[in-house]
């Protein structure tokens, strides 16, 4: 989940800084796999693409297991020259995420709220191959609207009737960070099949940069796909920060209008 933050609902006096936690970042995964005709791969990206053929419907955080559900281009086509995939994030993003320890926050402040944004590509059937869709909520999360104005919060709409007010972070403590030794090396590879059960592989040649692009043999019809992730090396992460450097106080108030609990 992107944009994870710890928030609190009570502004009691704080007597210590919460600890910092360093966790591995979400594994890189595909958010789009599309077949196209009339092009070729160059520098890891499709070149001279003429027509999209189909887009595979990927679940959020796809684990690489066999998939065959597709969105077909209109007018429909089958034969493809190129398959290309888009990752959920780029290599320049850190291998680790840091946050305040939830148990420390709850002990000092009260209820902890974790927030994340919903913004994914091609994870359910959309009107077109390039349309953006929101996935279903993850377990334990509610659909909320954040109010960004500086004035008093207006009445919440009927669709999101409950006002939830929280503090975003705190002041008086050094920011959480992490130290990393070594580097994480992960490789990903797509496999394409001529049947819907992932039993008849199609030979393909591919290049990997920010995206993975594969050239297919002439006349290929890709009806299912699978992905393999291989972790070549892991890194060691240690959380740092969370030291008191001034008077501890809760951060700014965040106003959320939330829908019913699931």
mmCIF file of C-alpha atoms in Angstrom, residues 10-246:
data_model
loop_
_atom_site.group_PDB
_atom_site.id
_atom_site.type_symbol
_atom_site.label_atom_id
_atom_site.label_comp_id
_atom_site.label_asym_id
_atom_site.label_seq_id
_atom_site.Cartn_x
_atom_site.Cartn_y
_atom_site.Cartn_z
ATOM 1 C CA UNK A 10 -6.082 11.696 21.141
ATOM 2 C CA UNK A 11 -3.885 14.692 21.964
ATOM 3 C CA UNK A 12 -2.772 13.756 25.507
ATOM 4 C CA UNK A 13 0.637 14.879 26.736
ATOM 5 C CA UNK A 14 3.329 12.655 25.239
ATOM 6 C CA UNK A 15 6.239 11.629 27.441
ATOM 7 C CA UNK A 16 8.397 9.769 24.923
ATOM 8 C CA UNK A 17 9.009 9.386 21.208
ATOM 9 C CA UNK A 18 7.566 6.266 19.590
ATOM 10 C CA UNK A 19 10.095 3.848 18.188
ATOM 11 C CA UNK A 20 10.762 3.558 14.475
ATOM 12 C CA UNK A 21 10.124 0.420 12.438
ATOM 13 C CA UNK A 22 11.860 -0.518 9.184
ATOM 14 C CA UNK A 23 10.004 -2.986 6.965
ATOM 15 C CA UNK A 24 10.758 -4.362 3.497
ATOM 16 C CA UNK A 25 9.038 -2.427 0.750
ATOM 17 C CA UNK A 26 6.213 -4.093 -1.121
ATOM 18 C CA UNK A 27 7.601 -6.481 -3.703
ATOM 19 C CA UNK A 28 7.731 -5.161 -7.232
ATOM 20 C CA UNK A 29 4.881 -6.599 -9.260
ATOM 21 C CA UNK A 30 3.179 -6.011 -12.588
ATOM 22 C CA UNK A 31 0.184 -3.702 -12.884
ATOM 23 C CA UNK A 32 -0.227 -4.069 -16.648
ATOM 24 C CA UNK A 33 0.584 -6.739 -19.227
ATOM 25 C CA UNK A 34 -0.472 -5.843 -22.769
ATOM 26 C CA UNK A 35 -0.078 -7.580 -26.132
ATOM 27 C CA UNK A 36 0.310 -5.540 -29.324
ATOM 28 C CA UNK A 37 0.844 -5.993 -33.049
ATOM 29 C CA UNK A 38 3.078 -4.267 -35.580
ATOM 30 C CA UNK A 39 6.006 -3.427 -33.320
ATOM 31 C CA UNK A 40 9.248 -4.662 -31.822
ATOM 32 C CA UNK A 41 11.203 -4.287 -28.594
ATOM 33 C CA UNK A 42 14.130 -1.865 -28.331
ATOM 34 C CA UNK A 43 15.907 -0.753 -25.153
ATOM 35 C CA UNK A 44 13.366 -2.597 -23.068
ATOM 36 C CA UNK A 45 10.389 -0.698 -24.467
ATOM 37 C CA UNK A 46 8.022 -1.410 -27.352
ATOM 38 C CA UNK A 47 8.810 0.485 -30.536
ATOM 39 C CA UNK A 48 6.645 1.215 -33.590
ATOM 40 C CA UNK A 49 3.530 -0.288 -31.990
ATOM 41 C CA UNK A 50 0.566 -0.135 -34.361
ATOM 42 C CA UNK A 51 -2.340 -1.705 -32.479
ATOM 43 C CA UNK A 52 -3.067 -3.011 -28.990
ATOM 44 C CA UNK A 53 -4.430 -6.548 -29.123
ATOM 45 C CA UNK A 54 -5.354 -7.406 -25.531
ATOM 46 C CA UNK A 55 -4.682 -6.536 -21.909
ATOM 47 C CA UNK A 56 -4.573 -9.155 -19.163
ATOM 48 C CA UNK A 57 -6.688 -8.510 -16.076
ATOM 49 C CA UNK A 58 -4.218 -8.541 -13.164
ATOM 50 C CA UNK A 59 -5.270 -8.700 -9.511
ATOM 51 C CA UNK A 60 -3.710 -6.248 -7.078
ATOM 52 C CA UNK A 61 -0.271 -7.500 -6.029
ATOM 53 C CA UNK A 62 -0.363 -10.306 -8.580
ATOM 54 C CA UNK A 63 1.721 -13.265 -7.335
ATOM 55 C CA UNK A 64 2.550 -14.477 -10.828
ATOM 56 C CA UNK A 65 0.190 -17.459 -10.930
ATOM 57 C CA UNK A 66 -1.501 -18.415 -14.212
ATOM 58 C CA UNK A 67 -3.902 -15.805 -15.624
ATOM 59 C CA UNK A 68 -6.087 -16.010 -18.710
ATOM 60 C CA UNK A 69 -8.759 -13.300 -18.312
ATOM 61 C CA UNK A 70 -8.244 -10.574 -20.903
ATOM 62 C CA UNK A 71 -9.718 -7.342 -22.195
ATOM 63 C CA UNK A 72 -9.811 -7.662 -25.995
ATOM 64 C CA UNK A 73 -9.265 -4.684 -28.281
ATOM 65 C CA UNK A 74 -12.124 -3.450 -30.434
ATOM 66 C CA UNK A 75 -12.092 -4.428 -33.238
ATOM 67 C CA UNK A 76 -10.955 -7.769 -31.827
ATOM 68 C CA UNK A 77 -7.585 -9.185 -32.829
ATOM 69 C CA UNK A 78 -5.572 -12.199 -31.716
ATOM 70 C CA UNK A 79 -2.127 -12.329 -33.284
ATOM 71 C CA UNK A 80 0.532 -10.289 -31.460
ATOM 72 C CA UNK A 81 4.175 -9.394 -32.078
ATOM 73 C CA UNK A 82 5.013 -7.822 -28.726
ATOM 74 C CA UNK A 83 4.102 -8.241 -25.065
ATOM 75 C CA UNK A 84 5.075 -5.587 -22.561
ATOM 76 C CA UNK A 85 4.614 -5.193 -18.822
ATOM 77 C CA UNK A 86 4.613 -2.233 -16.448
ATOM 78 C CA UNK A 87 5.813 -2.535 -12.867
ATOM 79 C CA UNK A 88 4.087 -1.134 -9.797
ATOM 80 C CA UNK A 89 7.096 1.053 -9.016
ATOM 81 C CA UNK A 90 10.497 1.886 -10.421
ATOM 82 C CA UNK A 91 13.923 0.758 -9.263
ATOM 83 C CA UNK A 92 14.798 4.210 -7.900
ATOM 84 C CA UNK A 93 12.366 3.798 -5.012
ATOM 85 C CA UNK A 94 13.845 2.620 -1.688
ATOM 86 C CA UNK A 95 13.900 -1.040 -0.724
ATOM 87 C CA UNK A 96 12.479 -0.240 2.684
ATOM 88 C CA UNK A 97 9.626 1.707 4.269
ATOM 89 C CA UNK A 98 9.729 3.246 7.742
ATOM 90 C CA UNK A 99 6.979 4.204 10.147
ATOM 91 C CA UNK A 100 6.292 4.780 13.820
ATOM 92 C CA UNK A 101 5.799 1.605 15.848
ATOM 93 C CA UNK A 102 1.983 1.194 16.094
ATOM 94 C CA UNK A 103 2.116 -0.270 19.606
ATOM 95 C CA UNK A 104 4.101 2.742 20.894
ATOM 96 C CA UNK A 105 1.713 5.177 19.235
ATOM 97 C CA UNK A 106 -1.334 3.422 20.681
ATOM 98 C CA UNK A 107 0.181 3.291 24.192
ATOM 99 C CA UNK A 108 0.810 7.051 24.265
ATOM 100 C CA UNK A 109 -1.872 8.489 22.013
ATOM 101 C CA UNK A 110 -4.820 6.128 21.683
ATOM 102 C CA UNK A 111 -6.305 4.723 18.498
ATOM 103 C CA UNK A 112 -3.990 4.480 15.482
ATOM 104 C CA UNK A 113 -5.270 5.136 11.965
ATOM 105 C CA UNK A 114 -3.315 3.883 8.952
ATOM 106 C CA UNK A 115 -4.102 5.485 5.624
ATOM 107 C CA UNK A 116 -3.175 4.513 2.097
ATOM 108 C CA UNK A 117 -4.187 5.695 -1.360
ATOM 109 C CA UNK A 118 -5.950 3.486 -3.890
ATOM 110 C CA UNK A 119 -4.432 3.973 -7.306
ATOM 111 C CA UNK A 120 -3.664 0.983 -9.498
ATOM 112 C CA UNK A 121 -3.634 0.147 -13.178
ATOM 113 C CA UNK A 122 -5.347 -2.662 -15.024
ATOM 114 C CA UNK A 123 -6.425 -4.667 -11.969
ATOM 115 C CA UNK A 124 -9.999 -5.239 -13.067
ATOM 116 C CA UNK A 125 -11.979 -5.073 -16.279
ATOM 117 C CA UNK A 126 -12.117 -1.471 -17.527
ATOM 118 C CA UNK A 127 -13.720 0.164 -20.525
ATOM 119 C CA UNK A 128 -10.462 0.382 -22.457
ATOM 120 C CA UNK A 129 -7.001 -1.137 -22.180
ATOM 121 C CA UNK A 130 -5.510 2.094 -20.780
ATOM 122 C CA UNK A 131 -8.261 3.007 -18.320
ATOM 123 C CA UNK A 132 -7.332 3.376 -14.628
ATOM 124 C CA UNK A 133 -9.385 1.414 -12.076
ATOM 125 C CA UNK A 134 -9.606 1.352 -8.288
ATOM 126 C CA UNK A 135 -9.265 -2.098 -6.696
ATOM 127 C CA UNK A 136 -11.441 -3.345 -3.826
ATOM 128 C CA UNK A 137 -10.468 -2.169 -0.358
ATOM 129 C CA UNK A 138 -7.895 -4.244 1.490
ATOM 130 C CA UNK A 139 -9.092 -6.001 4.689
ATOM 131 C CA UNK A 140 -9.407 -3.597 7.607
ATOM 132 C CA UNK A 141 -9.557 -0.422 5.488
ATOM 133 C CA UNK A 142 -12.475 1.960 5.004
ATOM 134 C CA UNK A 143 -13.268 4.209 2.074
ATOM 135 C CA UNK A 144 -12.657 7.797 3.238
ATOM 136 C CA UNK A 145 -12.512 11.275 1.715
ATOM 137 C CA UNK A 146 -9.799 13.578 3.076
ATOM 138 C CA UNK A 147 -10.676 17.245 3.594
ATOM 139 C CA UNK A 148 -7.771 19.536 2.729
ATOM 140 C CA UNK A 149 -9.255 22.958 3.524
ATOM 141 C CA UNK A 150 -8.030 25.248 6.311
ATOM 142 C CA UNK A 151 -11.539 26.152 7.435
ATOM 143 C CA UNK A 152 -13.943 24.195 9.605
ATOM 144 C CA UNK A 153 -14.877 20.842 8.154
ATOM 145 C CA UNK A 154 -18.243 20.965 6.407
ATOM 146 C CA UNK A 155 -20.852 18.313 7.074
ATOM 147 C CA UNK A 156 -19.765 14.962 5.666
ATOM 148 C CA UNK A 157 -21.751 13.682 2.668
ATOM 149 C CA UNK A 158 -24.326 10.934 3.047
ATOM 150 C CA UNK A 159 -22.039 8.482 1.222
ATOM 151 C CA UNK A 160 -19.249 9.038 3.792
ATOM 152 C CA UNK A 161 -21.138 10.223 6.895
ATOM 153 C CA UNK A 162 -18.639 9.669 9.725
ATOM 154 C CA UNK A 163 -16.082 12.374 10.539
ATOM 155 C CA UNK A 164 -12.767 10.918 11.729
ATOM 156 C CA UNK A 165 -10.236 13.438 13.040
ATOM 157 C CA UNK A 166 -6.636 12.438 13.616
ATOM 158 C CA UNK A 167 -3.181 13.896 14.067
ATOM 159 C CA UNK A 168 -0.668 13.342 11.303
ATOM 160 C CA UNK A 169 2.618 12.373 12.945
ATOM 161 C CA UNK A 170 4.242 14.439 15.706
ATOM 162 C CA UNK A 171 6.832 17.099 16.360
ATOM 163 C CA UNK A 172 9.777 17.031 18.750
ATOM 164 C CA UNK A 173 11.219 13.726 17.500
ATOM 165 C CA UNK A 174 13.745 13.124 14.767
ATOM 166 C CA UNK A 175 12.334 11.629 11.590
ATOM 167 C CA UNK A 176 12.375 7.890 11.070
ATOM 168 C CA UNK A 177 14.830 6.532 8.557
ATOM 169 C CA UNK A 178 16.790 3.395 7.890
ATOM 170 C CA UNK A 179 20.292 2.145 7.278
ATOM 171 C CA UNK A 180 20.792 -0.581 4.723
ATOM 172 C CA UNK A 181 23.708 -2.926 4.248
ATOM 173 C CA UNK A 182 24.022 -4.760 0.967
ATOM 174 C CA UNK A 183 21.537 -4.408 -1.870
ATOM 175 C CA UNK A 184 18.434 -6.317 -2.823
ATOM 176 C CA UNK A 185 18.590 -7.926 -6.237
ATOM 177 C CA UNK A 186 15.394 -9.287 -7.743
ATOM 178 C CA UNK A 187 14.686 -10.528 -11.244
ATOM 179 C CA UNK A 188 11.268 -10.928 -12.827
ATOM 180 C CA UNK A 189 10.285 -12.810 -15.940
ATOM 181 C CA UNK A 190 7.032 -13.313 -17.839
ATOM 182 C CA UNK A 191 6.054 -16.514 -19.634
ATOM 183 C CA UNK A 192 3.403 -16.624 -22.347
ATOM 184 C CA UNK A 193 1.176 -19.517 -23.374
ATOM 185 C CA UNK A 194 -0.935 -20.471 -26.382
ATOM 186 C CA UNK A 195 -3.651 -22.033 -24.191
ATOM 187 C CA UNK A 196 -5.656 -20.718 -21.250
ATOM 188 C CA UNK A 197 -4.174 -23.184 -18.747
ATOM 189 C CA UNK A 198 -0.511 -22.130 -18.952
ATOM 190 C CA UNK A 199 0.616 -25.481 -20.367
ATOM 191 C CA UNK A 200 1.774 -24.535 -23.906
ATOM 192 C CA UNK A 201 4.590 -21.963 -23.597
ATOM 193 C CA UNK A 202 5.367 -19.602 -26.460
ATOM 194 C CA UNK A 203 9.086 -18.911 -27.021
ATOM 195 C CA UNK A 204 9.923 -15.226 -26.654
ATOM 196 C CA UNK A 205 12.946 -12.958 -26.304
ATOM 197 C CA UNK A 206 12.836 -10.082 -23.839
ATOM 198 C CA UNK A 207 14.630 -7.029 -22.528
ATOM 199 C CA UNK A 208 14.399 -5.607 -18.999
ATOM 200 C CA UNK A 209 14.851 -1.961 -18.070
ATOM 201 C CA UNK A 210 12.045 -0.003 -16.381
ATOM 202 C CA UNK A 211 9.577 -2.226 -18.205
ATOM 203 C CA UNK A 212 9.840 -5.708 -19.615
ATOM 204 C CA UNK A 213 9.234 -6.011 -23.344
ATOM 205 C CA UNK A 214 9.144 -9.329 -25.240
ATOM 206 C CA UNK A 215 9.255 -10.045 -28.956
ATOM 207 C CA UNK A 216 7.025 -12.959 -29.984
ATOM 208 C CA UNK A 217 7.309 -15.317 -32.945
ATOM 209 C CA UNK A 218 5.149 -14.290 -35.946
ATOM 210 C CA UNK A 219 1.504 -15.313 -35.647
ATOM 211 C CA UNK A 220 1.560 -15.762 -31.849
ATOM 212 C CA UNK A 221 -1.717 -15.758 -29.922
ATOM 213 C CA UNK A 222 -1.144 -15.257 -26.190
ATOM 214 C CA UNK A 223 -4.055 -16.658 -24.198
ATOM 215 C CA UNK A 224 -2.508 -16.904 -20.725
ATOM 216 C CA UNK A 225 0.521 -15.661 -18.805
ATOM 217 C CA UNK A 226 2.510 -16.367 -15.660
ATOM 218 C CA UNK A 227 5.320 -14.504 -13.901
ATOM 219 C CA UNK A 228 8.310 -15.616 -11.849
ATOM 220 C CA UNK A 229 10.097 -13.508 -9.243
ATOM 221 C CA UNK A 230 13.583 -14.568 -8.124
ATOM 222 C CA UNK A 231 15.309 -12.890 -5.176
ATOM 223 C CA UNK A 232 19.028 -13.087 -5.852
ATOM 224 C CA UNK A 233 20.139 -11.249 -2.737
ATOM 225 C CA UNK A 234 18.482 -9.584 0.252
ATOM 226 C CA UNK A 235 19.569 -6.500 2.189
ATOM 227 C CA UNK A 236 19.703 -5.884 5.941
ATOM 228 C CA UNK A 237 17.697 -2.897 7.179
ATOM 229 C CA UNK A 238 17.938 -1.165 10.554
ATOM 230 C CA UNK A 239 15.547 1.573 11.656
ATOM 231 C CA UNK A 240 17.061 4.836 12.897
ATOM 232 C CA UNK A 241 15.561 8.056 14.236
ATOM 233 C CA UNK A 242 12.741 8.631 16.674
ATOM 234 C CA UNK A 243 14.967 10.462 19.175
ATOM 235 C CA UNK A 244 13.608 13.365 21.188
ATOM 236 C CA UNK A 245 14.906 16.753 20.021
ATOM 237 C CA UNK A 246 12.336 19.099 21.527
#
